[in-house]
GROMACS .gro file of C-alpha atoms in nm:
model
  299
    1UNK     CA    1   1.067   0.234  -2.570
    2UNK     CA    2   1.341   0.409  -2.363
    3UNK     CA    3   1.497   0.204  -2.071
    4UNK     CA    4   1.634   0.407  -1.794
    5UNK     CA    5   2.006   0.341  -1.718
    6UNK     CA    6   1.944   0.167  -1.388
    7UNK     CA    7   1.698  -0.069  -1.560
    8UNK     CA    8   1.951  -0.129  -1.841
    9UNK     CA    9   2.225  -0.223  -1.591
   10UNK     CA   10   1.979  -0.466  -1.414
   11UNK     CA   11   1.861  -0.616  -1.741
   12UNK     CA   12   2.224  -0.677  -1.893
   13UNK     CA   13   2.283  -0.904  -1.583
   14UNK     CA   14   1.996  -1.150  -1.686
   15UNK     CA   15   1.993  -1.441  -1.897
   16UNK     CA   16   1.825  -1.430  -2.246
   17UNK     CA   17   1.507  -1.608  -2.138
   18UNK     CA   18   1.435  -1.393  -1.830
   19UNK     CA   19   1.542  -1.083  -2.023
   20UNK     CA   20   1.290  -1.151  -2.307
   21UNK     CA   21   1.001  -1.194  -2.065
   22UNK     CA   22   1.091  -0.895  -1.857
   23UNK     CA   23   1.133  -0.670  -2.179
   24UNK     CA   24   0.798  -0.810  -2.295
   25UNK     CA   25   0.633  -0.710  -1.960
   26UNK     CA   26   0.800  -0.356  -1.960
   27UNK     CA   27   0.667  -0.303  -2.309
   28UNK     CA   28   0.319  -0.397  -2.198
   29UNK     CA   29   0.327  -0.195  -1.901
   30UNK     CA   30   0.476   0.105  -2.068
   31UNK     CA   31   0.218   0.093  -2.326
   32UNK     CA   32  -0.048   0.059  -2.066
   33UNK     CA   33   0.079   0.355  -1.871
   34UNK     CA   34   0.059   0.559  -2.194
   35UNK     CA   35  -0.296   0.460  -2.257
   36UNK     CA   36  -0.390   0.543  -1.888
   37UNK     CA   37  -0.185   0.856  -1.834
   38UNK     CA   38  -0.467   1.082  -1.952
   39UNK     CA   39  -0.749   0.871  -1.802
   40UNK     CA   40  -0.973   1.012  -1.552
   41UNK     CA   41  -1.125   0.836  -1.266
   42UNK     CA   42  -1.479   0.703  -1.326
   43UNK     CA   43  -1.731   0.983  -1.344
   44UNK     CA   44  -1.990   0.789  -1.144
   45UNK     CA   45  -1.958   0.885  -0.772
   46UNK     CA   46  -1.818   0.606  -0.561
   47UNK     CA   47  -1.941   0.551  -0.187
   48UNK     CA   48  -1.611   0.687  -0.060
   49UNK     CA   49  -1.228   0.712  -0.175
   50UNK     CA   50  -0.913   0.648   0.014
   51UNK     CA   51  -0.548   0.635  -0.078
   52UNK     CA   52  -0.248   0.430   0.045
   53UNK     CA   53   0.116   0.490   0.067
   54UNK     CA   54   0.425   0.347   0.251
   55UNK     CA   55   0.782   0.392   0.341
   56UNK     CA   56   0.737   0.768   0.343
   57UNK     CA   57   0.899   0.927   0.640
   58UNK     CA   58   1.225   1.079   0.495
   59UNK     CA   59   1.141   1.443   0.492
   60UNK     CA   60   1.310   1.449   0.149
   61UNK     CA   61   1.216   1.597  -0.196
   62UNK     CA   62   1.077   1.256  -0.316
   63UNK     CA   63   0.842   1.235  -0.029
   64UNK     CA   64   0.735   1.608  -0.079
   65UNK     CA   65   0.671   1.511  -0.460
   66UNK     CA   66   0.449   1.215  -0.378
   67UNK     CA   67   0.271   1.417  -0.105
   68UNK     CA   68   0.209   1.706  -0.360
   69UNK     CA   69   0.069   1.461  -0.610
   70UNK     CA   70  -0.169   1.341  -0.337
   71UNK     CA   71  -0.272   1.695  -0.263
   72UNK     CA   72  -0.348   1.740  -0.638
   73UNK     CA   73  -0.551   1.425  -0.658
   74UNK     CA   74  -0.740   1.528  -0.349
   75UNK     CA   75  -0.834   1.862  -0.512
   76UNK     CA   76  -0.994   1.684  -0.803
   77UNK     CA   77  -1.105   1.358  -0.633
   78UNK     CA   78  -1.145   1.414  -0.260
   79UNK     CA   79  -1.062   1.103  -0.043
   80UNK     CA   80  -1.148   1.047   0.308
   81UNK     CA   81  -0.829   0.903   0.460
   82UNK     CA   82  -0.494   0.747   0.403
   83UNK     CA   83  -0.352   0.416   0.486
   84UNK     CA   84   0.002   0.469   0.591
   85UNK     CA   85   0.184   0.151   0.556
   86UNK     CA   86   0.476   0.186   0.804
   87UNK     CA   87   0.836   0.316   0.818
   88UNK     CA   88   0.659   0.643   0.893
   89UNK     CA   89   0.987   0.809   1.031
   90UNK     CA   90   1.317   0.728   0.901
   91UNK     CA   91   1.570   0.622   0.991
   92UNK     CA   92   1.502   0.538   1.353
   93UNK     CA   93   1.140   0.631   1.438
   94UNK     CA   94   1.249   0.940   1.614
   95UNK     CA   95   0.924   1.128   1.714
   96UNK     CA   96   1.093   1.461   1.725
   97UNK     CA   97   1.119   1.449   1.344
   98UNK     CA   98   0.734   1.422   1.302
   99UNK     CA   99   0.701   1.784   1.185
  100UNK     CA  100   0.956   1.725   0.901
  101UNK     CA  101   0.853   1.385   0.789
  102UNK     CA  102   0.480   1.396   0.835
  103UNK     CA  103   0.315   1.724   0.925
  104UNK     CA  104   0.488   1.940   0.676
  105UNK     CA  105   0.465   1.695   0.362
  106UNK     CA  106   0.092   1.643   0.429
  107UNK     CA  107  -0.006   1.984   0.571
  108UNK     CA  108  -0.256   2.042   0.315
  109UNK     CA  109  -0.423   1.703   0.367
  110UNK     CA  110  -0.438   1.753   0.742
  111UNK     CA  111  -0.568   2.103   0.717
  112UNK     CA  112  -0.866   1.953   0.512
  113UNK     CA  113  -0.931   1.700   0.799
  114UNK     CA  114  -0.802   1.400   0.589
  115UNK     CA  115  -0.729   1.122   0.837
  116UNK     CA  116  -0.433   0.890   0.832
  117UNK     CA  117  -0.442   0.549   0.972
  118UNK     CA  118  -0.086   0.420   1.029
  119UNK     CA  119   0.089   0.084   1.114
  120UNK     CA  120   0.437   0.035   1.246
  121UNK     CA  121   0.733  -0.060   1.015
  122UNK     CA  122   1.063  -0.202   1.118
  123UNK     CA  123   1.230   0.155   1.122
  124UNK     CA  124   0.959   0.273   1.350
  125UNK     CA  125   1.048   0.036   1.623
  126UNK     CA  126   1.411   0.176   1.658
  127UNK     CA  127   1.300   0.430   1.914
  128UNK     CA  128   1.103   0.330   2.225
  129UNK     CA  129   0.976   0.010   2.029
  130UNK     CA  130   0.741   0.240   1.840
  131UNK     CA  131   0.532   0.364   2.152
  132UNK     CA  132   0.580   0.732   2.072
  133UNK     CA  133   0.411   0.670   1.726
  134UNK     CA  134   0.140   0.478   1.890
  135UNK     CA  135   0.063   0.770   2.108
  136UNK     CA  136   0.086   1.024   1.823
  137UNK     CA  137  -0.286   1.139   1.753
  138UNK     CA  138  -0.262   1.194   1.396
  139UNK     CA  139  -0.146   0.837   1.327
  140UNK     CA  140  -0.493   0.712   1.466
  141UNK     CA  141  -0.338   0.379   1.583
  142UNK     CA  142  -0.574   0.224   1.838
  143UNK     CA  143  -0.285  -0.029   1.933
  144UNK     CA  144  -0.017  -0.211   1.749
  145UNK     CA  145  -0.305  -0.393   1.564
  146UNK     CA  146  -0.657  -0.259   1.543
  147UNK     CA  147  -0.955  -0.240   1.322
  148UNK     CA  148  -1.197   0.028   1.194
  149UNK     CA  149  -1.486   0.060   0.954
  150UNK     CA  150  -1.591   0.278   0.667
  151UNK     CA  151  -1.896   0.100   0.528
  152UNK     CA  152  -1.896  -0.118   0.344
  153UNK     CA  153  -1.535  -0.195   0.430
  154UNK     CA  154  -1.379  -0.325   0.765
  155UNK     CA  155  -1.008  -0.240   0.780
  156UNK     CA  156  -0.759  -0.451   0.988
  157UNK     CA  157  -0.414  -0.300   1.080
  158UNK     CA  158  -0.144  -0.543   1.163
  159UNK     CA  159   0.193  -0.525   1.346
  160UNK     CA  160   0.391  -0.734   1.104
  161UNK     CA  161   0.728  -0.678   1.286
  162UNK     CA  162   0.933  -0.976   1.404
  163UNK     CA  163   0.872  -0.874   1.782
  164UNK     CA  164   0.497  -0.865   1.760
  165UNK     CA  165   0.293  -1.082   1.985
  166UNK     CA  166   0.189  -1.298   1.693
  167UNK     CA  167  -0.003  -1.552   1.913
  168UNK     CA  168  -0.242  -1.294   2.048
  169UNK     CA  169  -0.256  -1.099   1.721
  170UNK     CA  170  -0.345  -1.397   1.511
  171UNK     CA  171  -0.623  -1.490   1.761
  172UNK     CA  172  -0.752  -1.138   1.751
  173UNK     CA  173  -0.739  -1.134   1.382
  174UNK     CA  174  -0.926  -1.457   1.336
  175UNK     CA  175  -1.197  -1.345   1.598
  176UNK     CA  176  -1.234  -0.998   1.418
  177UNK     CA  177  -1.269  -1.143   1.072
  178UNK     CA  178  -1.509  -1.397   1.181
  179UNK     CA  179  -1.734  -1.150   1.357
  180UNK     CA  180  -1.714  -0.896   1.068
  181UNK     CA  181  -2.048  -0.816   0.889
  182UNK     CA  182  -1.878  -0.607   0.628
  183UNK     CA  183  -1.886  -0.730   0.275
  184UNK     CA  184  -1.543  -0.583   0.207
  185UNK     CA  185  -1.228  -0.680   0.435
  186UNK     CA  186  -0.889  -0.507   0.375
  187UNK     CA  187  -0.583  -0.595   0.578
  188UNK     CA  188  -0.275  -0.391   0.586
  189UNK     CA  189   0.063  -0.409   0.737
  190UNK     CA  190   0.411  -0.309   0.679
  191UNK     CA  191   0.565  -0.622   0.549
  192UNK     CA  192   0.512  -0.790   0.228
  193UNK     CA  193   0.359  -1.135   0.146
  194UNK     CA  194   0.357  -1.184  -0.231
  195UNK     CA  195   0.636  -0.951  -0.379
  196UNK     CA  196   0.877  -0.935  -0.674
  197UNK     CA  197   1.087  -0.680  -0.495
  198UNK     CA  198   1.420  -0.717  -0.304
  199UNK     CA  199   1.256  -0.920  -0.010
  200UNK     CA  200   1.063  -1.151  -0.236
  201UNK     CA  201   0.803  -1.405  -0.114
  202UNK     CA  202   0.734  -1.401   0.263
  203UNK     CA  203   0.702  -1.775   0.332
  204UNK     CA  204   0.607  -1.737   0.696
  205UNK     CA  205   0.330  -1.489   0.631
  206UNK     CA  206   0.199  -1.709   0.335
  207UNK     CA  207   0.174  -2.000   0.601
  208UNK     CA  208   0.015  -1.799   0.880
  209UNK     CA  209  -0.181  -1.514   0.723
  210UNK     CA  210  -0.297  -1.635   0.380
  211UNK     CA  211  -0.528  -1.909   0.498
  212UNK     CA  212  -0.718  -1.659   0.713
  213UNK     CA  213  -0.749  -1.429   0.402
  214UNK     CA  214  -0.889  -1.715   0.226
  215UNK     CA  215  -1.119  -1.860   0.492
  216UNK     CA  216  -1.268  -1.507   0.567
  217UNK     CA  217  -1.276  -1.361   0.220
  218UNK     CA  218  -1.009  -1.075   0.267
  219UNK     CA  219  -1.027  -0.905  -0.070
  220UNK     CA  220  -0.703  -0.696  -0.041
  221UNK     CA  221  -0.371  -0.676   0.157
  222UNK     CA  222  -0.181  -0.353   0.148
  223UNK     CA  223   0.189  -0.330   0.245
  224UNK     CA  224   0.503  -0.133   0.221
  225UNK     CA  225   0.861  -0.247   0.310
  226UNK     CA  226   0.945  -0.294  -0.057
  227UNK     CA  227   1.023   0.050  -0.207
  228UNK     CA  228   0.816  -0.001  -0.539
  229UNK     CA  229   0.460  -0.036  -0.642
  230UNK     CA  230   0.329  -0.385  -0.728
  231UNK     CA  231  -0.034  -0.503  -0.774
  232UNK     CA  232  -0.083  -0.895  -0.799
  233UNK     CA  233  -0.359  -1.092  -0.977
  234UNK     CA  234  -0.610  -1.229  -0.718
  235UNK     CA  235  -0.434  -1.513  -0.529
  236UNK     CA  236  -0.704  -1.738  -0.358
  237UNK     CA  237  -0.932  -1.432  -0.397
  238UNK     CA  238  -0.688  -1.174  -0.240
  239UNK     CA  239  -0.514  -0.898  -0.432
  240UNK     CA  240  -0.166  -0.799  -0.284
  241UNK     CA  241  -0.076  -0.433  -0.311
  242UNK     CA  242   0.272  -0.306  -0.237
  243UNK     CA  243   0.272   0.081  -0.231
  244UNK     CA  244   0.617   0.147  -0.073
  245UNK     CA  245   0.742   0.395  -0.307
  246UNK     CA  246   0.620   0.703  -0.123
  247UNK     CA  247   0.983   0.838  -0.048
  248UNK     CA  248   1.239   0.572  -0.160
  249UNK     CA  249   1.251   0.339  -0.453
  250UNK     CA  250   1.414   0.021  -0.553
  251UNK     CA  251   1.407  -0.201  -0.873
  252UNK     CA  252   1.129  -0.441  -0.883
  253UNK     CA  253   1.110  -0.761  -1.091
  254UNK     CA  254   0.793  -0.943  -1.236
  255UNK     CA  255   0.670  -1.282  -1.119
  256UNK     CA  256   0.365  -1.510  -1.237
  257UNK     CA  257   0.142  -1.333  -0.996
  258UNK     CA  258   0.230  -0.981  -1.101
  259UNK     CA  259  -0.049  -0.771  -1.268
  260UNK     CA  260   0.169  -0.444  -1.265
  261UNK     CA  261   0.501  -0.345  -1.108
  262UNK     CA  262   0.706  -0.035  -1.121
  263UNK     CA  263   0.979   0.131  -0.905
  264UNK     CA  264   0.826   0.492  -0.981
  265UNK     CA  265   0.757   0.703  -0.695
  266UNK     CA  266   0.390   0.669  -0.638
  267UNK     CA  267   0.078   0.622  -0.426
  268UNK     CA  268  -0.228   0.404  -0.479
  269UNK     CA  269  -0.602   0.533  -0.492
  270UNK     CA  270  -0.914   0.347  -0.446
  271UNK     CA  271  -1.269   0.414  -0.538
  272UNK     CA  272  -1.512   0.222  -0.338
  273UNK     CA  273  -1.835   0.069  -0.467
  274UNK     CA  274  -2.076  -0.179  -0.329
  275UNK     CA  275  -1.970  -0.458  -0.589
  276UNK     CA  276  -1.612  -0.351  -0.679
  277UNK     CA  277  -1.301  -0.146  -0.586
  278UNK     CA  278  -1.121   0.049  -0.839
  279UNK     CA  279  -0.741   0.076  -0.762
  280UNK     CA  280  -0.502   0.295  -0.951
  281UNK     CA  281  -0.137   0.361  -0.931
  282UNK     CA  282  -0.049   0.734  -0.957
  283UNK     CA  283   0.290   0.884  -0.988
  284UNK     CA  284   0.429   1.229  -0.905
  285UNK     CA  285   0.299   1.363  -1.243
  286UNK     CA  286  -0.042   1.251  -1.148
  287UNK     CA  287  -0.040   0.999  -1.446
  288UNK     CA  288  -0.257   0.687  -1.369
  289UNK     CA  289  -0.003   0.435  -1.482
  290UNK     CA  290  -0.216   0.118  -1.343
  291UNK     CA  291  -0.577   0.059  -1.306
  292UNK     CA  292  -0.743  -0.261  -1.192
  293UNK     CA  293  -1.101  -0.386  -1.076
  294UNK     CA  294  -1.124  -0.595  -0.740
  295UNK     CA  295  -1.447  -0.774  -0.715
  296UNK     CA  296  -1.625  -0.933  -0.406
  297UNK     CA  297  -1.556  -1.300  -0.359
  298UNK     CA  298  -1.766  -1.536  -0.569
  299UNK     CA  299  -1.878  -1.824  -0.347
   0.00000   0.00000   0.00000
């Protein structure tokens, strides 16, 4: 097994116990990636497909590489929309950059009428508090927090930034979750909750958001902010998916909740069925490096 130089430098700073555990995980996930690299998504037809990616808005070659992988995936497995998980315009949310950091990279998808549903990241607030992005039609944001449905899923977009109106937003979220008739519920926002990346656990969000996820049976939370890919094991029934390696990358560790983690540039793809979701991590070479099944809550 080869280890990239940046990974080697990181590993040499760890004690022997931690190092042994990480090497074991790296070996297992490396082997898993090899096994899945030539795997095709299931041949049975899902109800629909969507993908998610975050921290994209650089306009650089790495964003274009991930966007091109999304285009190639779409040609073989057409998806209906993209969850865009914030930091849509680097560095400061300047709407005049929208052509370079969004319209050009995703032109092929936009030309095929693929919709994008965005949320606001911390960088997006640096210009006009994100208002210009809220008004940009191709981001399809019906407010700083909003909901939409693709049966059998209801999606809930959050404003996870520090200046969000949290009292109003939490009241709205609980009301919408309690009224939802959809069997599947997916929440997305920019900031992490369970993460093995640079920012780690978000204790405040664990306190205020995860009880609602458990109470109303939210199966998935999608985020960016961490520039990596990480899929957790279900935690009280909820899988936490970080897909923030859409244009930038940082090293990611592993934790007791981690099912798979990598810093490779990537996006996540979902196949939706009545009784399960299939989620896959896909890199710029269109290799499937991670694959997991998310099931409905069992009461």
